Tab-separated table of C-alpha atoms in Angstrom:
chain	number	residue	atom	x	y	z
N	27	UNK	CA	4.942	-29.470	3.384
N	28	UNK	CA	2.827	-30.475	6.344
N	29	UNK	CA	0.564	-27.457	6.768
N	30	UNK	CA	-1.627	-29.307	9.253
N	31	UNK	CA	1.286	-29.697	11.713
N	32	UNK	CA	2.296	-26.055	11.219
N	33	UNK	CA	-1.266	-24.867	11.930
N	34	UNK	CA	-1.505	-27.024	15.034
N	35	UNK	CA	1.857	-25.862	16.386
N	36	UNK	CA	1.086	-22.215	15.670
N	37	UNK	CA	-2.344	-22.494	17.324
N	38	UNK	CA	-0.832	-23.960	20.491
N	39	UNK	CA	1.860	-21.253	20.575
N	40	UNK	CA	-0.761	-18.509	20.172
N	41	UNK	CA	-2.970	-19.994	22.895
N	42	UNK	CA	-0.019	-19.960	25.286
N	43	UNK	CA	1.050	-16.439	24.341
N	44	UNK	CA	1.050	-13.956	27.245
N	45	UNK	CA	-1.223	-10.981	26.508
N	46	UNK	CA	1.721	-8.618	26.968
N	47	UNK	CA	3.759	-10.195	24.145
N	48	UNK	CA	3.368	-9.270	20.485
N	49	UNK	CA	1.904	-12.077	18.365
N	50	UNK	CA	4.135	-11.008	15.448
N	51	UNK	CA	7.325	-11.819	17.344
N	52	UNK	CA	5.877	-15.078	18.677
N	53	UNK	CA	4.751	-16.249	15.242
N	54	UNK	CA	8.103	-15.464	13.670
N	55	UNK	CA	9.861	-17.450	16.412
N	56	UNK	CA	7.363	-20.334	16.125
N	57	UNK	CA	7.855	-20.573	12.361
N	58	UNK	CA	11.607	-21.054	12.832
N	59	UNK	CA	10.794	-24.670	13.812
N	60	UNK	CA	9.546	-25.297	10.269
N	61	UNK	CA	12.314	-23.609	8.290
N	62	UNK	CA	13.090	-26.878	6.500
N	63	UNK	CA	9.531	-27.007	5.160
N	64	UNK	CA	8.818	-23.303	4.626
N	65	UNK	CA	12.227	-22.238	3.352
N	66	UNK	CA	13.948	-19.079	4.455
N	67	UNK	CA	12.107	-16.027	5.744
N	68	UNK	CA	11.735	-13.451	2.952
N	69	UNK	CA	9.953	-10.639	4.772
N	70	UNK	CA	6.905	-9.266	6.492
N	71	UNK	CA	4.414	-6.806	5.011
N	72	UNK	CA	0.944	-5.424	5.665
N	73	UNK	CA	-1.597	-6.480	3.046
N	74	UNK	CA	-4.489	-4.330	4.237
N	75	UNK	CA	-5.709	-2.219	7.108
N	76	UNK	CA	-9.185	-0.926	7.974
N	77	UNK	CA	-11.124	0.540	10.885
N	78	UNK	CA	-13.445	-1.923	12.618
N	79	UNK	CA	-14.925	0.276	15.344
N	80	UNK	CA	-13.850	3.393	17.153
N	81	UNK	CA	-10.391	2.704	18.549
N	82	UNK	CA	-9.989	-0.661	16.795
N	83	UNK	CA	-8.477	-1.584	13.460
N	84	UNK	CA	-8.217	-4.778	11.482
N	85	UNK	CA	-5.156	-5.633	9.456
N	86	UNK	CA	-3.709	-8.564	7.579
N	87	UNK	CA	0.010	-9.160	7.948
N	88	UNK	CA	1.797	-11.500	5.528
N	89	UNK	CA	4.838	-13.502	6.605
N	90	UNK	CA	6.512	-14.437	3.341
N	91	UNK	CA	8.725	-17.528	3.173
N	92	UNK	CA	10.398	-19.170	0.181
N	93	UNK	CA	7.792	-21.940	-0.079
N	94	UNK	CA	4.674	-20.435	1.521
N	95	UNK	CA	2.995	-17.332	2.903
N	96	UNK	CA	1.292	-17.050	6.284
N	97	UNK	CA	-1.493	-14.444	6.346
N	98	UNK	CA	-2.265	-13.296	9.876
N	99	UNK	CA	-5.489	-11.401	10.648
N	100	UNK	CA	-5.077	-9.045	13.620
N	101	UNK	CA	-7.396	-6.749	15.553
N	102	UNK	CA	-5.483	-3.916	17.233
N	103	UNK	CA	-6.702	-1.683	20.046
N	104	UNK	CA	-5.269	1.714	19.102
N	105	UNK	CA	-5.276	2.939	22.695
N	106	UNK	CA	-3.676	0.009	24.520
N	107	UNK	CA	-1.829	-1.303	21.416
N	108	UNK	CA	-2.934	-4.818	22.350
N	109	UNK	CA	-3.154	-7.131	19.333
N	110	UNK	CA	-5.579	-10.034	19.088
N	111	UNK	CA	-5.190	-12.744	16.459
N	112	UNK	CA	-8.474	-13.212	14.640
N	113	UNK	CA	-7.186	-15.970	12.366
N	114	UNK	CA	-4.430	-17.118	10.047
N	115	UNK	CA	-4.052	-18.985	6.787
N	116	UNK	CA	-1.196	-20.679	4.930
N	117	UNK	CA	-0.773	-20.498	1.165
N	118	UNK	CA	1.771	-22.753	-0.545
N	119	UNK	CA	3.719	-21.252	-3.425
N	120	UNK	CA	3.598	-23.158	-6.672
N	121	UNK	CA	7.014	-23.882	-8.156
């Protein structure tokens, strides 16, 4: 699994993401390019959620695939519902 190429591709896709589009949808679509390496999509779940400042919350969303998990750190403005990607990390599953 070439995590370096996946990180690079995902970074470019996020940099080109219009501010009006949800990063969750964009990431799911971007990861389709690597289905051969990641395996099938198993699901999406929230790992944690906490308040950062008034009107803002931080959350970690996990995209679970057969061979890896992508943890996405988001900051959400509760009033405008705009989501900003703070970072992401891949974890390979051991077989």
